[in-house]
Short mmCIF file of C-alpha atoms (C1' of nucleotides) in Angstrom, two decimals:
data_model
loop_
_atom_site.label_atom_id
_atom_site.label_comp_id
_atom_site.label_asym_id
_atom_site.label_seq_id
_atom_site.Cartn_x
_atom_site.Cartn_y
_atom_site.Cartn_z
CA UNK A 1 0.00 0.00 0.00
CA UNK A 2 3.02 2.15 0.28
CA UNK A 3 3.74 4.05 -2.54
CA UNK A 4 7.48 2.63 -2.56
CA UNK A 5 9.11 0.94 -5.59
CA UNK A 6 6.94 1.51 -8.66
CA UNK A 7 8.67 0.16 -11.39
CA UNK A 8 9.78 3.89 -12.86
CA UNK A 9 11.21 2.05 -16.16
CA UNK A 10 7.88 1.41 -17.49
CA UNK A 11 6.71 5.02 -16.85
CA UNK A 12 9.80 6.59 -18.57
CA UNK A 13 9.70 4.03 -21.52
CA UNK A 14 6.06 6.02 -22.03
CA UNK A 15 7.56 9.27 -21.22
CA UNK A 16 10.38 8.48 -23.87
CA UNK A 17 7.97 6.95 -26.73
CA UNK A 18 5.80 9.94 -26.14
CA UNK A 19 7.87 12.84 -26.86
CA UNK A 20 9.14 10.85 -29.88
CA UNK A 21 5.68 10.31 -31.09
CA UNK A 22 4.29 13.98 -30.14
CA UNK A 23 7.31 16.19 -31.02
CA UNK A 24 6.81 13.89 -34.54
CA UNK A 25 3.39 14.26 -35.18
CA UNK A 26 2.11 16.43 -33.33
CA UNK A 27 -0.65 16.40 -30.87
CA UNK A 28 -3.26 16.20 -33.64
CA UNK A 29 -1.35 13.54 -35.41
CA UNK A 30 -0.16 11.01 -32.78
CA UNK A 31 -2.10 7.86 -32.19
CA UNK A 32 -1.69 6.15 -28.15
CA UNK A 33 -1.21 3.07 -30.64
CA UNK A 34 1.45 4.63 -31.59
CA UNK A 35 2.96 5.07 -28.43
CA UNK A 36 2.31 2.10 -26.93
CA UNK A 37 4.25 0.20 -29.81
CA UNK A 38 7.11 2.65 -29.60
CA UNK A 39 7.44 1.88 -26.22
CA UNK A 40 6.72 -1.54 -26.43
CA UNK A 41 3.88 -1.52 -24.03
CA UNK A 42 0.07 -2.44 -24.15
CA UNK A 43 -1.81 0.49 -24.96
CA UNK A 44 -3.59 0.35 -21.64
CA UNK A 45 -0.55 1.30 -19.77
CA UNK A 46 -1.16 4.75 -21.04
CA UNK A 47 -3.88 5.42 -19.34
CA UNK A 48 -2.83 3.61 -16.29
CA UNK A 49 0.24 6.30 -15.73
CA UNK A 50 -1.37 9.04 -17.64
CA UNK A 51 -5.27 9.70 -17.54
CA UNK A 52 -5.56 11.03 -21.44
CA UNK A 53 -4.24 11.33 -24.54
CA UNK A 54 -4.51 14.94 -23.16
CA UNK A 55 -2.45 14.90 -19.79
CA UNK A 56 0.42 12.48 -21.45
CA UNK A 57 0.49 15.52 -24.08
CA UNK A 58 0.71 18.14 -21.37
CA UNK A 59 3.61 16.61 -19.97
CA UNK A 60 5.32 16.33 -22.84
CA UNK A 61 4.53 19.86 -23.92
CA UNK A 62 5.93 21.32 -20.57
CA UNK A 63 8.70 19.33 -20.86
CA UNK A 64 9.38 20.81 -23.96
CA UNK A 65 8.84 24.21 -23.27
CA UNK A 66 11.09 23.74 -19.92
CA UNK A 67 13.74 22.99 -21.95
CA UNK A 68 13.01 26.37 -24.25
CA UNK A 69 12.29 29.07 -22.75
CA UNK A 70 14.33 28.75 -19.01
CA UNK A 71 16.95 28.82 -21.58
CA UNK A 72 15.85 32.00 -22.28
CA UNK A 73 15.45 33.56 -19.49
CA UNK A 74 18.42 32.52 -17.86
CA UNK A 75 20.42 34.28 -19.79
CA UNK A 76 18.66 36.93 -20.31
CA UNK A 77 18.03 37.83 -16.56
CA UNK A 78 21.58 36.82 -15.35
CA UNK A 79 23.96 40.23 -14.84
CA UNK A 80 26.57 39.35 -17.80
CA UNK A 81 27.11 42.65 -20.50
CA UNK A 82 25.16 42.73 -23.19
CA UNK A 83 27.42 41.00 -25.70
CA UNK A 84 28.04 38.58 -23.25
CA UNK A 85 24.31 37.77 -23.31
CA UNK A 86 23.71 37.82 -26.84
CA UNK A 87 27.18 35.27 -27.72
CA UNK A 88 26.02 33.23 -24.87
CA UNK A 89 22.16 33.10 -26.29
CA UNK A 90 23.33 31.98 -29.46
CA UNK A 91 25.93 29.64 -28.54
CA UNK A 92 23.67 27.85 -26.03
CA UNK A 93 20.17 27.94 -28.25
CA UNK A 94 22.37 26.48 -31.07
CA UNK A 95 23.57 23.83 -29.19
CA UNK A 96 20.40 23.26 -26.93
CA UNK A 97 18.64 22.44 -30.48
CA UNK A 98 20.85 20.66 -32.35
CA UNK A 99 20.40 18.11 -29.84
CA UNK A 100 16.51 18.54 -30.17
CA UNK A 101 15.79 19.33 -33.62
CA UNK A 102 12.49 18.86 -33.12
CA UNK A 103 11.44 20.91 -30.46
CA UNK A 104 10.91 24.69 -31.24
CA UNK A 105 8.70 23.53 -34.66
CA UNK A 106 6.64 21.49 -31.96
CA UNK A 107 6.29 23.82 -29.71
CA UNK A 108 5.83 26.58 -31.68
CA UNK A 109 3.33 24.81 -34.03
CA UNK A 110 1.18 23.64 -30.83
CA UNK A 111 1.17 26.96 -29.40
CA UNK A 112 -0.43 28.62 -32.62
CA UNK A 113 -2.51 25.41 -32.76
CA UNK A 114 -4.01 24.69 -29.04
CA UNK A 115 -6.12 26.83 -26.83
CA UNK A 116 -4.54 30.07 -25.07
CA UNK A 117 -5.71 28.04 -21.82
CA UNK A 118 -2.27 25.89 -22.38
CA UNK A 119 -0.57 29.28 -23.19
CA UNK A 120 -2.04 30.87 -19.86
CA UNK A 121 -0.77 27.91 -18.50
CA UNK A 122 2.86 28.15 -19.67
CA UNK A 123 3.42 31.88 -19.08
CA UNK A 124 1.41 31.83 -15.41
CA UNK A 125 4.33 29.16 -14.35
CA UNK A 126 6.88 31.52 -15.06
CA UNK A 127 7.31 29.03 -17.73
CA UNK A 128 7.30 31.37 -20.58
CA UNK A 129 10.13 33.90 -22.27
CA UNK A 130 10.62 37.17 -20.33
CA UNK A 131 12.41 39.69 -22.04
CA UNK A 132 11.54 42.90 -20.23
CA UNK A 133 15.39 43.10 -18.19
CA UNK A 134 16.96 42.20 -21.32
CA UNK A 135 14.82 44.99 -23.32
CA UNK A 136 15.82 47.67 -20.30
CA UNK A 137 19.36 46.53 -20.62
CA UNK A 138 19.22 47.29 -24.33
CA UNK A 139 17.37 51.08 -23.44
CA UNK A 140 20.11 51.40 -20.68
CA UNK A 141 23.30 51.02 -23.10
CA UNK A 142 21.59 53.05 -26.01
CA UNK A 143 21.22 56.19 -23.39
CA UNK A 144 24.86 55.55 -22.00
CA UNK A 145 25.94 55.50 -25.50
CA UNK A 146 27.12 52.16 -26.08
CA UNK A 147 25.50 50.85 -28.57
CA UNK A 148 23.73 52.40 -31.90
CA UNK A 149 20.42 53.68 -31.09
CA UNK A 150 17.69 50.86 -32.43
CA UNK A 151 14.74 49.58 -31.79
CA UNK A 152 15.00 47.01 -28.78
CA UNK A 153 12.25 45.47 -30.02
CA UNK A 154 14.10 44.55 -33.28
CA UNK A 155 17.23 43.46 -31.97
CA UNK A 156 15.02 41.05 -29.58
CA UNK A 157 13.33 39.82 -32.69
CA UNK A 158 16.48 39.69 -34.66
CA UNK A 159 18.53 37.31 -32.15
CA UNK A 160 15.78 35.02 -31.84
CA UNK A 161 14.64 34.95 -35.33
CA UNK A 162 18.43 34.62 -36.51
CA UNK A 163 18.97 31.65 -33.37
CA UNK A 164 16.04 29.66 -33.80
CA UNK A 165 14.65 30.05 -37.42
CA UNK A 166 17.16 27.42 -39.12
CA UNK A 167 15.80 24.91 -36.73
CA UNK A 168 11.87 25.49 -38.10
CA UNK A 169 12.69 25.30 -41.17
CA UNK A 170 15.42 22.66 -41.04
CA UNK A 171 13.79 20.09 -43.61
CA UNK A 172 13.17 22.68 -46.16
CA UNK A 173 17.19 24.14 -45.56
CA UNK A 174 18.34 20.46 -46.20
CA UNK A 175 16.43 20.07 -49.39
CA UNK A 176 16.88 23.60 -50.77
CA UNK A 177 20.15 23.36 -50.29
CA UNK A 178 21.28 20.21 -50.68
CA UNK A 179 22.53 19.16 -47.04
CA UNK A 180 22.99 16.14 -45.26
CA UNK A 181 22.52 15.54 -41.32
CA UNK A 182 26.42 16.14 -41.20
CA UNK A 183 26.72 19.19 -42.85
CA UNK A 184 23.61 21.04 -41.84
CA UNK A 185 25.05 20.02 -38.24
CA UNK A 186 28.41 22.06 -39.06
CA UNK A 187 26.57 24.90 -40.75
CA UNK A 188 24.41 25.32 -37.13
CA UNK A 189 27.70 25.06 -35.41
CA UNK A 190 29.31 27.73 -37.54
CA UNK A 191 26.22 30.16 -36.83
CA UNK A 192 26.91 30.18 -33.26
CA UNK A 193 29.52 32.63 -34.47
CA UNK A 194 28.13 34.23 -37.25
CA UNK A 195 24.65 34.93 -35.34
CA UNK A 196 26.73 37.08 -32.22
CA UNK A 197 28.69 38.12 -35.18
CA UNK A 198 25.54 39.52 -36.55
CA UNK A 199 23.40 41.31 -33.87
CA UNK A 200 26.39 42.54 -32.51
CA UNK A 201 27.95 44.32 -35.60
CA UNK A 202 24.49 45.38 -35.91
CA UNK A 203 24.71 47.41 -32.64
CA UNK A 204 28.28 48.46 -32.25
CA UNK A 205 29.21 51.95 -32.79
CA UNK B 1 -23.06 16.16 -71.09
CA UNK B 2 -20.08 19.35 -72.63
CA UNK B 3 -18.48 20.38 -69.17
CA UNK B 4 -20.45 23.46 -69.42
CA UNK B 5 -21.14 25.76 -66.81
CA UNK B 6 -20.69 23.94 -64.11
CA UNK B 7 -21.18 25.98 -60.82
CA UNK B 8 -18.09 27.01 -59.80
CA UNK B 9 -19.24 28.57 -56.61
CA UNK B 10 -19.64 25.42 -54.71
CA UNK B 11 -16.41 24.53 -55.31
CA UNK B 12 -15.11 28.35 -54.23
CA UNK B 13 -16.36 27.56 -51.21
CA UNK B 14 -15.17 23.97 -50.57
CA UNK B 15 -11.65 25.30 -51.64
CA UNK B 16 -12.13 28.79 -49.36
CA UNK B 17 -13.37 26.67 -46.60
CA UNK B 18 -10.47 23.91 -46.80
CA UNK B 19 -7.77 26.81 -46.70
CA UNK B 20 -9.06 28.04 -43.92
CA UNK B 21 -9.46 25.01 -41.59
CA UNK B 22 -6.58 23.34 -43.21
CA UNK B 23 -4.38 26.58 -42.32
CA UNK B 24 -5.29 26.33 -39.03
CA UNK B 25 -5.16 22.86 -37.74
CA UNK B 26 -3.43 21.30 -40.14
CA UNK B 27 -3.68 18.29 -42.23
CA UNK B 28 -3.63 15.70 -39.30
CA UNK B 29 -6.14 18.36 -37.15
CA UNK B 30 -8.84 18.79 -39.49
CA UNK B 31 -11.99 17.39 -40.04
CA UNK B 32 -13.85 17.10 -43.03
CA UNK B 33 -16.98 17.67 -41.12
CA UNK B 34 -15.11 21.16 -40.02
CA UNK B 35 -15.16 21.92 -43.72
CA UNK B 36 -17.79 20.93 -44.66
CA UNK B 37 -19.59 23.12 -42.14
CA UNK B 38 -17.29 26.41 -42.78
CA UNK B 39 -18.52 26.19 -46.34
CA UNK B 40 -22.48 25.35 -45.40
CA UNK B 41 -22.73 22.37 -47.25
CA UNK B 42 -23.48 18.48 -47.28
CA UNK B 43 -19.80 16.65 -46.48
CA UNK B 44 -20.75 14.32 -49.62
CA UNK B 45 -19.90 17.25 -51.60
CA UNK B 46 -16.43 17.37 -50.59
CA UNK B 47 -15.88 14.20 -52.06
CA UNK B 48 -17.99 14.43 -54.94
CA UNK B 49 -15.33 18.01 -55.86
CA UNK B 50 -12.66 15.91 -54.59
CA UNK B 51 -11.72 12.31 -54.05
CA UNK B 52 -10.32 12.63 -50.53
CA UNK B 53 -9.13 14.31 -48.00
CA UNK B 54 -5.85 14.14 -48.90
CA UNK B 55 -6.57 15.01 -52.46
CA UNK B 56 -8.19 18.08 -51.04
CA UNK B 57 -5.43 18.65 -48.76
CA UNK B 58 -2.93 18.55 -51.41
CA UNK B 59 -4.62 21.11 -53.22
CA UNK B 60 -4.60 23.65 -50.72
CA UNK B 61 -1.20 22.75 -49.93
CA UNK B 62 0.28 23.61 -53.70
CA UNK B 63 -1.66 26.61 -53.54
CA UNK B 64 -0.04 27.59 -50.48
CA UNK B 65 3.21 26.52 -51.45
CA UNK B 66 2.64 28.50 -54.82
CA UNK B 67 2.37 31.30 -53.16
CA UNK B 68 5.55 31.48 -50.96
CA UNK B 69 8.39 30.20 -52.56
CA UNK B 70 8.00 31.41 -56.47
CA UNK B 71 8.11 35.34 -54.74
CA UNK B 72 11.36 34.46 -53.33
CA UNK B 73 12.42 32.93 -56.73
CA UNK B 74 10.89 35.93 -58.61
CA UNK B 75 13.11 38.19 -56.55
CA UNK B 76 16.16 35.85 -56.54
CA UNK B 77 16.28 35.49 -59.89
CA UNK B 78 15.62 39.18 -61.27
CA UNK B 79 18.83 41.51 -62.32
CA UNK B 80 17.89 43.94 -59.67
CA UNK B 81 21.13 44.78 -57.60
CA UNK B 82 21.76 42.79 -54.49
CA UNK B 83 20.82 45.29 -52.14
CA UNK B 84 17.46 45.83 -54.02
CA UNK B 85 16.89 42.60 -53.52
CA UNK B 86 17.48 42.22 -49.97
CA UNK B 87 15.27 45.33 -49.74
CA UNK B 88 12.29 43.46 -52.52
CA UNK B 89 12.34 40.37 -50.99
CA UNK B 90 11.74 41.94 -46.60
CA UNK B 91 9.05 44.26 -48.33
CA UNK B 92 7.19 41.92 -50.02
CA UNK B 93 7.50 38.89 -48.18
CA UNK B 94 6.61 40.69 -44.88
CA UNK B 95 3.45 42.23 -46.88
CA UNK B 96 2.28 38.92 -48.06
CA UNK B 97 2.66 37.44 -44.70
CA UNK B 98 0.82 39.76 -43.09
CA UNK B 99 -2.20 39.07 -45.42
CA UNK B 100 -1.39 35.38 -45.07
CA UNK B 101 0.14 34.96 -41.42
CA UNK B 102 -0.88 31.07 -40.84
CA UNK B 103 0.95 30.33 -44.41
CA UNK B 104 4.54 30.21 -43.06
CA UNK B 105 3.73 28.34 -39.69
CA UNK B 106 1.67 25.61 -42.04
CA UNK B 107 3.82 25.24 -44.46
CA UNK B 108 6.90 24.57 -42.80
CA UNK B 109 4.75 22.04 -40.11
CA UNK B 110 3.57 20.80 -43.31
CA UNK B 111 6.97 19.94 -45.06
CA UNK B 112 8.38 18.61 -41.85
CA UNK B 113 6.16 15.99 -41.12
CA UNK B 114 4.61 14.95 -44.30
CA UNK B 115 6.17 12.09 -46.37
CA UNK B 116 8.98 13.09 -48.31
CA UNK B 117 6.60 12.49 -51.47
CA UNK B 118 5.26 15.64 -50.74
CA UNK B 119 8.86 17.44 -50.89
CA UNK B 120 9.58 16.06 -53.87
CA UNK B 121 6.58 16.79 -55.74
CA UNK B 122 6.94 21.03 -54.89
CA UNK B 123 10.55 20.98 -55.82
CA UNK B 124 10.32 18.89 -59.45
CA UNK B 125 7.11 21.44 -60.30
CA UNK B 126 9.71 24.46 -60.05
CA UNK B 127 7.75 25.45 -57.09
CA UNK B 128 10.48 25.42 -54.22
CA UNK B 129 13.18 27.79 -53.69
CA UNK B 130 16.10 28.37 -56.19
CA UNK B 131 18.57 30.95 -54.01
CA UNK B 132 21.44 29.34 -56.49
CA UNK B 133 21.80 32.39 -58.45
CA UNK B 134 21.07 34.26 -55.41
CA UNK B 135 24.35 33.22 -53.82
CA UNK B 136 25.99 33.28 -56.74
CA UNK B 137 25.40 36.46 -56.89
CA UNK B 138 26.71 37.22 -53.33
CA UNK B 139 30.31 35.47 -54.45
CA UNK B 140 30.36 37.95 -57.35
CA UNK B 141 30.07 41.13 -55.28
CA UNK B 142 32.12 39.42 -52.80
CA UNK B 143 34.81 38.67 -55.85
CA UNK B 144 34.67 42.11 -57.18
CA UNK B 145 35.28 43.42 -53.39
CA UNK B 146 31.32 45.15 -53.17
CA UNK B 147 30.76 44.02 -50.19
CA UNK B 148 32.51 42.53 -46.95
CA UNK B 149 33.65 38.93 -47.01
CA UNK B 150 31.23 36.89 -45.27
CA UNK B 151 28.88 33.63 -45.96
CA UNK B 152 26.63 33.38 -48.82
CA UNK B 153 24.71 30.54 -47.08
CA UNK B 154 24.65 32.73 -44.14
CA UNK B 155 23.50 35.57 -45.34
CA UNK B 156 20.80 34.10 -47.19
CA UNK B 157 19.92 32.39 -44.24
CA UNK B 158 19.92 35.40 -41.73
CA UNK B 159 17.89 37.02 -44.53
CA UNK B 160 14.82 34.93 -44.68
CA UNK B 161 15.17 33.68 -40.82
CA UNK B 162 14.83 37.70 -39.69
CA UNK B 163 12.07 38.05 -42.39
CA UNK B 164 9.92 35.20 -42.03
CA UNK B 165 10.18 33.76 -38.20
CA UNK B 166 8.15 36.16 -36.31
CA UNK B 167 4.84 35.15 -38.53
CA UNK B 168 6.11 31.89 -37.68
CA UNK B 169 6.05 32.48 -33.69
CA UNK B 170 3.32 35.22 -33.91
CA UNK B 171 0.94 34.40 -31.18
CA UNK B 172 4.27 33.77 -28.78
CA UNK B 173 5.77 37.23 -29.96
CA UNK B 174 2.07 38.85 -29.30
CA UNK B 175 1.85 36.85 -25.80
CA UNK B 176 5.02 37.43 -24.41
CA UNK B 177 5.36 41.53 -25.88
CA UNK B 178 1.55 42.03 -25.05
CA UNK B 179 0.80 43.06 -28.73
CA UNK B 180 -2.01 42.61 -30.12
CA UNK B 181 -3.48 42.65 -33.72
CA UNK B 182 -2.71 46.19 -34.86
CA UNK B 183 0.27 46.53 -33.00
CA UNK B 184 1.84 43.73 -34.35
CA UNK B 185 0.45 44.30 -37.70
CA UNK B 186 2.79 47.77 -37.00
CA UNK B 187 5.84 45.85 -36.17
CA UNK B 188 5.90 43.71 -39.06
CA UNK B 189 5.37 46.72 -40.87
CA UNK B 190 8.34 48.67 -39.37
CA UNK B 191 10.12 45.32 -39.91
CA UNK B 192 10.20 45.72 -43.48
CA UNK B 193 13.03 48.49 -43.47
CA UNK B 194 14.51 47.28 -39.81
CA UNK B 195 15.37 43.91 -41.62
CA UNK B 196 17.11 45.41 -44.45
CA UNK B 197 18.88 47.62 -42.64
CA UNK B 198 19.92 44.29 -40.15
CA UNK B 199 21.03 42.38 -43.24
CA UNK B 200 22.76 45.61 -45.76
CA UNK B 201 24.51 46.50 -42.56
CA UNK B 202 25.96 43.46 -42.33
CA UNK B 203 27.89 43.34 -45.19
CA UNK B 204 28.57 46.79 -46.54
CA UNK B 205 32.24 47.61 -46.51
"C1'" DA C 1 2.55 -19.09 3.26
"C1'" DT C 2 -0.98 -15.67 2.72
"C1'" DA C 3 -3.30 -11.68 2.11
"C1'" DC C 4 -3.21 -7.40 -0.22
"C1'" DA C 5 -1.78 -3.87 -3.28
"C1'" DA C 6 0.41 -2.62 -7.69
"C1'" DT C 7 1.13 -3.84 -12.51
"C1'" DT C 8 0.04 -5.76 -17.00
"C1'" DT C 9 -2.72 -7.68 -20.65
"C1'" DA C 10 -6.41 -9.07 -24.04
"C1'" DA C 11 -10.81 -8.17 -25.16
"C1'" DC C 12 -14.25 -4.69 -25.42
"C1'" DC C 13 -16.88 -0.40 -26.17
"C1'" DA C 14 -18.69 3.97 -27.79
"C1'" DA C 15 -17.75 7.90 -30.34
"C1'" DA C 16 -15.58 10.04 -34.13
"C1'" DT C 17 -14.20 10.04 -38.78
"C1'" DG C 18 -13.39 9.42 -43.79
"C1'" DG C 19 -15.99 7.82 -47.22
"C1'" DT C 20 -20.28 5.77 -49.91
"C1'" DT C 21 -25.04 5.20 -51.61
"C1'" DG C 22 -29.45 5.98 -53.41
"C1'" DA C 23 -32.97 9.03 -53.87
"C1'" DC C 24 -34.05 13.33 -55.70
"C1'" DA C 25 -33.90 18.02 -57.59
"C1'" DA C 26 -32.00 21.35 -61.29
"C1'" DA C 27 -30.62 22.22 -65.62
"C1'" DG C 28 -29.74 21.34 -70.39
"C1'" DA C 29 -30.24 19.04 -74.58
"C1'" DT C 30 -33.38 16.70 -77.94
"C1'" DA D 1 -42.49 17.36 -72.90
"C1'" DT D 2 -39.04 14.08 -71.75
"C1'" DC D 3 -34.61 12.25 -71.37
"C1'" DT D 4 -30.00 12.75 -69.61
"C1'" DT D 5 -26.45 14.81 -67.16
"C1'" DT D 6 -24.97 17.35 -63.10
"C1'" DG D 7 -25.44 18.73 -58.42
"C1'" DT D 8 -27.15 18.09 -53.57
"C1'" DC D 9 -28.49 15.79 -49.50
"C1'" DA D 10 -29.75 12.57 -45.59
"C1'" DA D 11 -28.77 8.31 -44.13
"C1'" DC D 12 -25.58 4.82 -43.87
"C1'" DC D 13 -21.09 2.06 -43.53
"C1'" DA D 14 -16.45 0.44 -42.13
"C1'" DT D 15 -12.51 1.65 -39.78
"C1'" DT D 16 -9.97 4.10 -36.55
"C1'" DT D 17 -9.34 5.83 -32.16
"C1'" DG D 18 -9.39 7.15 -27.28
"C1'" DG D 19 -10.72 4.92 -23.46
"C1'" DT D 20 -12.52 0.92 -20.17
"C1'" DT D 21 -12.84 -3.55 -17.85
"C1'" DA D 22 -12.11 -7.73 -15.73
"C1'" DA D 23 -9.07 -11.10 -15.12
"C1'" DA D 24 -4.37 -12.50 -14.46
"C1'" DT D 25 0.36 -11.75 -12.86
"C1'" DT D 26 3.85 -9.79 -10.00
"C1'" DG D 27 5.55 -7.81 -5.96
"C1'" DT D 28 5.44 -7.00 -0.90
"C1'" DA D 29 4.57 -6.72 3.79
"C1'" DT D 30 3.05 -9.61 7.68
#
DNA sequence: ATACAATTTAACCAAATGGTTGACAAAGAT
DNA sequence: ATCTTTGTCAACCATTTGGTTAAATTGTAT
């Protein structure tokens, strides 16, 4: 009657064949058949760990956006100069999602897709992407001087549009231009540079 | 028993109707009912227009498709100057976006998940992107010292990343900034010169 | 050992969903 | 007028799909 040893594997073998499945096909798309064989479980295990098709989907959603937009924010609230932050965005975005291609198309697609309730959700657990100390920062340097006078706004859009773009649209990159796995791999690594390079050029006086 | 007039309207609305559920949930998301309903007719008719859903889906997907990538290859492949095509393509893109802003988000979703049949079938009818004489164009003014040394494939990239990823994460750029319609509609619209400023900045000497 | 709780499975079930049919109305053509 | 083609609909069908159940198996504390 204790709650002691459940078997965790079983659990994470559905966690694992979940995010496969969802990040995949999407919430629309993804059958629990699916995810039962992909785990290698009956399909009634589901919805002996997880209630719904709906819960199992929330988890893996907040998973997901856990593993965005803390990112994010981390870096964007921590003290470091303003370069600092936007090399160490890039760098860290880049390599954050070349390990999970999938992710910002899912959650990005999802977001647009599912009711703001799951947004509310997201943002009301400090969950979501908080720019307003990295904005200020921006406002700060541009009145001491620093930096070229331009539109925070932009700049913010610029970084993460330059960052995270390549990764939406990675399929259509490959095709268009011709790359394998490998080489669209080293052309992500490569931007870690060339996206600081970028915004930063962009702002320097 | 001549193909005569048969009444196009109908099938107007089936098609108008189909874009916009389609566009919205995506392939996997909608229901034919959904459509069926949008356009305020009997589902029977959907079939009797079209064979299938997929047929139908397929459909709206070319026309979609049709109308993102042959602007880019109208602009890439004109003998306007480089710079006046950086500035063509953020102007025009960002104007048909903002007419169209579910296109980008479904297309790309789209592309990544369907089968690779799909792919295929845009690129061999001329429909996907050509940037070949694009970046060949780049080397040139590279060659002939025009411009700083710096990545075709990069700049390209950094081009239609800054131009086309915030339609792509529009409600999470309106949720997290607090925008709503208007103002973002003003945004994008500022974009337009902000982008090709970002990108002309970044390589004139 | 034995009782009791946790785990797993095969078989089911009801609703949703893509697709079909047959009757019937509208519109031309003769 | 009537015959034929085209267009429309309500009802229907087969399959898929999320979800349930009851029985069996495994694990655990006493």
């Amino acid at each position: 009657m204790v709650n002691s040893k459940i078997d965790i594997s079983t659990e994470q073998k559905i966690l694992a064949a979940a995010k496969k499945v969802f990040l995949s096909k999407g919430m629309a798309g993804a059958r629990m058949q699916d995810i039962a064989n992909e785990a290698g479980i009956n399909k009634a295990m589901l919805h002996y760990y997880f209630r719904s098709k709906e819960k199992l989907f929330e988890v893996i959603f907040f998973e997901a956006a856990q593993k965005l937009f803390p990112t994010i924010n981390l870096i964007f609230e921590s003290d470091m100069s303003l370069f600092e932050k936007i090399e160490n965005f890039a760098e860290q975005y880049i390599t954050m999602m070349s390990e999970n291609p999938y992710l910002p198309l899912f959650v990005l697609n999802e977001v647009s897709k599912g009711p703001e309730v799951f947004i509310r959700k997201i943002w009301s657990k400090q969950s979501g992407p908080h720019p307003q100390k990295f904005l200020a920062q921006i406002e700060k340097e541009i009145k001491k001087g620093n930096i070229k006078k331009i539109s925070p706004l932009h700049l913010l859009i610029n970084l993460i549009s330059a960052t995270i773009f390549p990764f939406v649209a990675k399929p259509m990159i490959q095709f268009t231009l011709g790359l394998d796995e490998l080489q669209f791999k080293n052309v992500m690594e490569q931007r870690k540079k060339e996206v600081a390079k970028l915004i930063i050029d962009s702002i320097k006086r």
